[in-house]
PDB file of C-alpha atoms in Angstrom:
ATOM      1  CA  MET R   1     -56.274 -95.819 -50.033  1.00 34.00           C
ATOM      2  CA  ASN R   2     -60.081 -94.296 -48.613  1.00 37.00           C
ATOM      3  CA  PRO R   3     -62.105 -94.217 -52.140  1.00 38.00           C
ATOM      4  CA  ASN R   4     -64.292 -91.264 -50.547  1.00 40.00           C
ATOM      5  CA  LEU R   5     -60.610 -89.119 -50.430  1.00 35.00           C
ATOM      6  CA  VAL R   6     -60.547 -90.970 -53.930  1.00 34.00           C
ATOM      7  CA  LYS R   7     -63.488 -89.147 -55.249  1.00 37.00           C
ATOM      8  CA  SER R   8     -63.214 -86.578 -53.449  1.00 38.00           C
ATOM      9  CA  LEU R   9     -59.651 -85.643 -54.599  1.00 34.00           C
ATOM     10  CA  ALA R  10     -61.383 -86.470 -58.395  1.00 37.00           C
ATOM     11  CA  ALA R  11     -63.960 -84.282 -57.794  1.00 39.00           C
ATOM     12  CA  LEU R  12     -61.591 -81.518 -57.391  1.00 36.00           C
ATOM     13  CA  SER R  13     -59.328 -82.874 -59.792  1.00 36.00           C
ATOM     14  CA  MET R  14     -62.102 -81.928 -62.556  1.00 35.00           C
ATOM     15  CA  VAL R  15     -62.835 -78.676 -60.731  1.00 36.00           C
ATOM     16  CA  SER R  16     -59.229 -77.280 -61.220  1.00 35.00           C
ATOM     17  CA  ALA R  17     -58.966 -78.444 -65.153  1.00 33.00           C
ATOM     18  CA  PHE R  18     -62.315 -77.104 -65.386  1.00 34.00           C
ATOM     19  CA  VAL R  19     -61.604 -73.012 -63.927  1.00 34.00           C
ATOM     20  CA  ALA R  20     -58.150 -73.575 -65.475  1.00 34.00           C
ATOM     21  CA  GLY R  21     -60.017 -56.849 -51.466  1.00 32.00           C
ATOM     22  CA  CYS R  22     -61.561 -53.952 -51.172  1.00 31.00           C
ATOM     23  CA  GLY R  23     -64.230 -53.679 -49.324  1.00 31.00           C
ATOM     24  CA  SER R  24     -66.589 -52.020 -47.697  1.00 30.00           C
ATOM     25  CA  ASP R  25     -67.417 -52.724 -43.472  1.00 31.00           C
ATOM     26  CA  SER R  26     -70.609 -53.506 -44.098  1.00 31.00           C
ATOM     27  CA  PRO R  27     -71.443 -57.446 -45.385  1.00 33.00           C
ATOM     28  CA  GLY R  28     -73.694 -56.939 -48.476  1.00 36.00           C
ATOM     29  CA  LYS R  29     -73.407 -53.371 -49.293  1.00 32.00           C
ATOM     30  CA  PRO R  30     -73.051 -51.370 -52.425  1.00 33.00           C
ATOM     31  CA  GLU R  31     -69.863 -49.451 -52.172  1.00 33.00           C
ATOM     32  CA  THR R  32     -68.537 -47.083 -55.113  1.00 31.00           C
ATOM     33  CA  PRO R  33     -64.989 -47.561 -54.880  1.00 30.00           C
ATOM     34  CA  ALA R  34     -62.462 -44.609 -55.746  1.00 30.00           C
ATOM     35  CA  SER R  35     -60.949 -45.627 -59.102  1.00 33.00           C
ATOM     36  CA  ALA R  36     -63.014 -47.890 -61.077  1.00 34.00           C
ATOM     37  CA  SER R  37     -61.097 -49.771 -63.662  1.00 37.00           C
ATOM     38  CA  THR R  38     -62.989 -50.697 -67.203  1.00 39.00           C
ATOM     39  CA  PRO R  39     -64.213 -54.308 -67.281  1.00 42.00           C
ATOM     40  CA  ALA R  40     -63.347 -57.438 -69.527  1.00 44.00           C
ATOM     41  CA  SER R  41     -66.972 -56.466 -71.739  1.00 42.00           C
ATOM     42  CA  SER R  42     -69.078 -54.204 -70.338  1.00 40.00           C
ATOM     43  CA  ALA R  43     -69.981 -50.344 -71.427  1.00 43.00           C
ATOM     44  CA  GLN R  44     -71.276 -50.052 -68.255  1.00 43.00           C
ATOM     45  CA  ALA R  45     -69.649 -46.421 -67.302  1.00 40.00           C
ATOM     46  CA  GLU R  46     -71.027 -47.329 -63.811  1.00 61.00           C
ATOM     47  CA  HIS R  47     -70.512 -49.412 -61.364  1.00 76.00           C
ATOM     48  CA  ASN R  48     -70.791 -50.681 -57.499  1.00 92.00           C
ATOM     49  CA  VAL R  49     -68.971 -53.202 -55.457  1.00 94.00           C
ATOM     50  CA  ILE R  50     -71.552 -55.446 -53.324  1.00 94.00           C
ATOM     51  CA  ARG R  51     -69.513 -57.510 -50.534  1.00 93.00           C
ATOM     52  CA  PHE R  52     -70.865 -60.585 -48.454  1.00 92.00           C
ATOM     53  CA  ALA R  53     -67.881 -61.845 -46.834  1.00 79.00           C
ATOM     54  CA  ASP R  54     -65.748 -60.131 -44.170  1.00 71.00           C
ATOM     55  CA  ASP R  55     -62.117 -58.894 -44.362  1.00 63.00           C
ATOM     56  CA  GLU R  56     -60.652 -62.190 -43.413  1.00 64.00           C
ATOM     57  CA  ASP R  57     -63.204 -63.930 -46.184  1.00 57.00           C
ATOM     58  CA  ASP R  58     -65.199 -65.164 -43.936  1.00 70.00           C
ATOM     59  CA  GLY R  59     -69.151 -65.258 -44.340  1.00 80.00           C
ATOM     60  CA  GLY R  60     -70.516 -64.922 -48.228  1.00 92.00           C
ATOM     61  CA  VAL R  61     -73.626 -65.759 -49.637  1.00 94.00           C
ATOM     62  CA  VAL R  62     -74.139 -69.799 -49.402  1.00 94.00           C
ATOM     63  CA  LEU R  63     -76.063 -70.770 -52.218  1.00 94.00           C
ATOM     64  CA  GLU R  64     -76.897 -74.452 -52.238  1.00 94.00           C
ATOM     65  CA  ASP R  65     -80.201 -74.396 -54.153  1.00 94.00           C
ATOM     66  CA  GLU R  66     -82.488 -72.326 -56.405  1.00 94.00           C
ATOM     67  CA  GLY R  67     -83.928 -69.924 -54.189  1.00 95.00           C
ATOM     68  CA  ASP R  68     -81.160 -68.764 -52.922  1.00 95.00           C
ATOM     69  CA  ALA R  69     -80.602 -66.762 -54.918  1.00 95.00           C
ATOM     70  CA  ALA R  70     -82.483 -64.153 -53.904  1.00 95.00           C
ATOM     71  CA  LYS R  71     -79.998 -64.133 -50.761  1.00 95.00           C
ATOM     72  CA  LEU R  72     -78.051 -61.588 -53.809  1.00 95.00           C
ATOM     73  CA  VAL R  73     -79.288 -58.455 -52.349  1.00 94.00           C
ATOM     74  CA  GLY R  74     -78.557 -55.623 -55.590  1.00 93.00           C
ATOM     75  CA  VAL R  75     -76.597 -58.325 -57.494  1.00 94.00           C
ATOM     76  CA  PRO R  76     -77.294 -57.450 -61.353  1.00 95.00           C
ATOM     77  CA  ASP R  77     -80.596 -60.312 -62.427  1.00 96.00           C
ATOM     78  CA  ASP R  78     -77.917 -62.139 -65.175  1.00 96.00           C
ATOM     79  CA  PHE R  79     -76.063 -62.500 -62.319  1.00 97.00           C
ATOM     80  CA  LYS R  80     -78.335 -64.142 -60.547  1.00 97.00           C
ATOM     81  CA  ALA R  81     -79.101 -66.832 -63.713  1.00 97.00           C
ATOM     82  CA  PHE R  82     -75.295 -67.802 -64.074  1.00 97.00           C
ATOM     83  CA  ILE R  83     -74.775 -68.087 -60.990  1.00 97.00           C
ATOM     84  CA  VAL R  84     -78.045 -70.637 -60.410  1.00 97.00           C
ATOM     85  CA  ALA R  85     -77.554 -72.405 -63.604  1.00 97.00           C
ATOM     86  CA  ALA R  86     -74.505 -73.021 -63.482  1.00 96.00           C
ATOM     87  CA  LEU R  87     -75.266 -74.977 -59.062  1.00 95.00           C
ATOM     88  CA  LEU R  88     -77.792 -76.567 -61.313  1.00 95.00           C
ATOM     89  CA  LYS R  89     -75.173 -78.224 -63.556  1.00 94.00           C
ATOM     90  CA  GLN R  90     -72.482 -78.383 -60.179  1.00 93.00           C
ATOM     91  CA  GLN R  91     -74.991 -80.797 -58.197  1.00 92.00           C
ATOM     92  CA  ALA R  92     -76.274 -82.630 -61.360  1.00 92.00           C
ATOM     93  CA  GLU R  93     -73.070 -83.796 -62.182  1.00 89.00           C
ATOM     94  CA  GLU R  94     -71.998 -84.457 -58.598  1.00 82.00           C
ATOM     95  CA  ASP R  95     -71.628 -87.843 -57.080  1.00 81.00           C
ATOM     96  CA  PRO R  96     -74.683 -87.932 -54.616  1.00 78.00           C
ATOM     97  CA  THR R  97     -72.199 -91.179 -52.153  1.00 79.00           C
ATOM     98  CA  MET R  98     -70.678 -88.325 -51.635  1.00 78.00           C
ATOM     99  CA  THR R  99     -71.973 -85.682 -48.637  1.00 79.00           C
ATOM    100  CA  ASP R 100     -69.924 -86.145 -45.799  1.00 81.00           C
ATOM    101  CA  CYS R 101     -70.608 -82.118 -45.521  1.00 84.00           C
ATOM    102  CA  HIS R 102     -73.412 -80.988 -46.774  1.00 81.00           C
ATOM    103  CA  PRO R 103     -75.989 -82.798 -48.314  1.00 86.00           C
ATOM    104  CA  LYS R 104     -75.465 -80.661 -52.071  1.00 90.00           C
ATOM    105  CA  ASP R 105     -72.541 -78.527 -53.037  1.00 92.00           C
ATOM    106  CA  GLN R 106     -72.982 -74.926 -52.968  1.00 94.00           C
ATOM    107  CA  TYR R 107     -70.969 -72.767 -53.855  1.00 95.00           C
ATOM    108  CA  ILE R 108     -70.321 -69.393 -51.911  1.00 95.00           C
ATOM    109  CA  VAL R 109     -70.029 -65.818 -53.399  1.00 96.00           C
ATOM    110  CA  ASP R 110     -67.923 -63.733 -51.662  1.00 95.00           C
ATOM    111  CA  VAL R 111     -67.779 -60.296 -54.091  1.00 95.00           C
ATOM    112  CA  ILE R 112     -69.285 -59.080 -57.399  1.00 96.00           C
ATOM    113  CA  ASP R 113     -67.917 -56.132 -58.638  1.00 96.00           C
ATOM    114  CA  THR R 114     -71.482 -55.368 -61.369  1.00 94.00           C
ATOM    115  CA  ALA R 115     -69.159 -53.499 -63.489  1.00 94.00           C
ATOM    116  CA  GLY R 116     -68.218 -57.587 -65.004  1.00 96.00           C
ATOM    117  CA  TYR R 117     -66.534 -58.674 -61.966  1.00 97.00           C
ATOM    118  CA  ALA R 118     -67.071 -61.495 -58.743  1.00 97.00           C
ATOM    119  CA  ALA R 119     -65.292 -63.881 -56.642  1.00 97.00           C
ATOM    120  CA  GLY R 120     -66.719 -66.110 -53.973  1.00 96.00           C
ATOM    121  CA  GLY R 121     -65.647 -69.591 -54.372  1.00 95.00           C
ATOM    122  CA  ILE R 122     -67.398 -73.481 -54.260  1.00 94.00           C
ATOM    123  CA  GLU R 123     -67.277 -76.240 -51.748  1.00 92.00           C
ATOM    124  CA  PHE R 124     -68.628 -80.235 -52.476  1.00 90.00           C
ATOM    125  CA  ALA R 125     -70.586 -81.792 -50.618  1.00 87.00           C
ATOM    126  CA  ALA R 126     -67.515 -84.197 -49.788  1.00 84.00           C
ATOM    127  CA  CYS R 127     -65.475 -82.163 -47.568  1.00 86.00           C
ATOM    128  CA  THR R 128     -63.142 -80.034 -50.452  1.00 89.00           C
ATOM    129  CA  GLY R 129     -63.668 -76.565 -52.295  1.00 92.00           C
ATOM    130  CA  ALA R 130     -61.694 -74.420 -54.630  1.00 94.00           C
ATOM    131  CA  GLN R 131     -61.658 -70.108 -54.889  1.00 95.00           C
ATOM    132  CA  LEU R 132     -63.514 -69.316 -57.765  1.00 97.00           C
ATOM    133  CA  TYR R 133     -63.478 -65.992 -59.572  1.00 98.00           C
ATOM    134  CA  TRP R 134     -66.537 -64.486 -62.439  1.00 98.00           C
ATOM    135  CA  ALA R 135     -66.540 -62.369 -64.925  1.00 97.00           C
ATOM    136  CA  LYS R 136     -67.964 -61.526 -67.414  1.00 96.00           C
ATOM    137  CA  VAL R 137     -66.404 -61.674 -71.098  1.00 96.00           C
ATOM    138  CA  ASP R 138     -67.998 -60.890 -74.562  1.00 95.00           C
ATOM    139  CA  GLY R 139     -71.321 -59.946 -72.070  1.00 95.00           C
ATOM    140  CA  GLN R 140     -71.709 -63.690 -71.267  1.00 97.00           C
ATOM    141  CA  TRP R 141     -70.913 -64.476 -67.482  1.00 97.00           C
ATOM    142  CA  ARG R 142     -68.418 -66.721 -66.893  1.00 97.00           C
ATOM    143  CA  GLU R 143     -65.960 -68.782 -64.420  1.00 97.00           C
ATOM    144  CA  VAL R 144     -62.835 -67.770 -65.468  1.00 97.00           C
ATOM    145  CA  LEU R 145     -59.557 -69.000 -62.629  1.00 97.00           C
ATOM    146  CA  GLY R 146     -60.343 -70.754 -59.741  1.00 94.00           C
ATOM    147  CA  GLY R 147     -58.888 -73.987 -58.160  1.00 93.00           C
ATOM    148  CA  GLN R 148     -56.909 -74.564 -54.152  1.00 92.00           C
ATOM    149  CA  VAL R 149     -54.062 -71.075 -55.097  1.00 93.00           C
ATOM    150  CA  TYR R 150     -55.189 -67.759 -55.680  1.00 94.00           C
ATOM    151  CA  PRO R 151     -54.423 -67.503 -59.843  1.00 96.00           C
ATOM    152  CA  THR R 152     -51.252 -65.563 -61.065  1.00 96.00           C
ATOM    153  CA  CYS R 153     -51.561 -61.809 -61.529  1.00 97.00           C
ATOM    154  CA  GLU R 154     -50.631 -62.470 -64.540  1.00 97.00           C
ATOM    155  CA  ALA R 155     -53.915 -63.634 -65.397  1.00 97.00           C
ATOM    156  CA  PHE R 156     -56.456 -61.813 -63.689  1.00 97.00           C
ATOM    157  CA  ARG R 157     -55.213 -59.053 -65.284  1.00 97.00           C
ATOM    158  CA  GLN R 158     -56.141 -60.641 -68.974  1.00 96.00           C
ATOM    159  CA  TYR R 159     -59.163 -60.148 -68.233  1.00 96.00           C
ATOM    160  CA  GLY R 160     -59.183 -57.205 -66.542  1.00 96.00           C
ATOM    161  CA  PHE R 161     -59.981 -57.640 -63.108  1.00 97.00           C
ATOM    162  CA  PRO R 162     -60.435 -54.650 -60.243  1.00 96.00           C
ATOM    163  CA  VAL R 163     -58.893 -54.693 -56.497  1.00 95.00           C
ATOM    164  CA  SER R 164     -62.617 -54.579 -55.143  1.00 93.00           C
ATOM    165  CA  VAL R 165     -62.320 -57.824 -56.323  1.00 95.00           C
ATOM    166  CA  VAL R 166     -58.919 -59.433 -55.855  1.00 96.00           C
ATOM    167  CA  ASP R 167     -56.915 -58.757 -54.098  1.00 92.00           C
ATOM    168  CA  LYS R 168     -53.936 -61.668 -53.515  1.00 95.00           C
ATOM    169  CA  CYS R 169     -52.140 -63.487 -56.345  1.00 97.00           C
ATOM    170  CA  THR R 170     -49.601 -65.221 -57.086  1.00 96.00           C
ATOM    171  CA  ARG R 171     -46.356 -64.101 -58.827  1.00 95.00           C
ATOM    172  CA  GLY R 172     -44.484 -66.970 -59.439  1.00 93.00           C
ATOM    173  CA  ASP R 173     -43.915 -69.347 -56.566  1.00 92.00           C
ATOM    174  CA  LYS R 174     -44.914 -65.745 -54.143  1.00 95.00           C
ATOM    175  CA  VAL R 175     -48.641 -64.448 -52.713  1.00 96.00           C
ATOM    176  CA  ALA R 176     -48.400 -60.877 -53.555  1.00 96.00           C
ATOM    177  CA  THR R 177     -50.808 -57.585 -53.306  1.00 96.00           C
ATOM    178  CA  TYR R 178     -52.553 -58.120 -57.026  1.00 96.00           C
ATOM    179  CA  ALA R 179     -52.105 -54.507 -58.870  1.00 93.00           C
ATOM    180  CA  PRO R 180     -54.167 -54.756 -62.336  1.00 90.00           C
TER     181      PRO R 180
END
């Protein structure tokens, strides 16, 4: 078996084990959703949604280095600090020989609801990747869900994700439209 494939699958397994909508027509522009859901751990009464990817999830802000956080215009500083720390930790753990697609592992931020939710993904230098979902839990940003398939609808509800961040989830063995 191809050793690069084995390493890629091992890296993907580690991420899968670790990690257990409505949008503006203009990427990176804030919008205020018609109905705001109560965030899992934030007392903010007002929030904005900033979408960096289009409706087909193309685009997003690619973070490969610490300086790339400046591309996250309008995003709260605590999320920027969290995502940069997570990126640097991931890159410190990556296999330096596995750079088939990128020189380094990358995080992508597609959308953030400033009330405490975000969605994006990870692309490994070795050509694999996964969806990631972040939420503020007990006042701290955390990676709460992810993988190569949509998490369950119930898992999103558990964290209180709004439809501004999540549009699809799994119910049984089928992909469904998410409704909190």
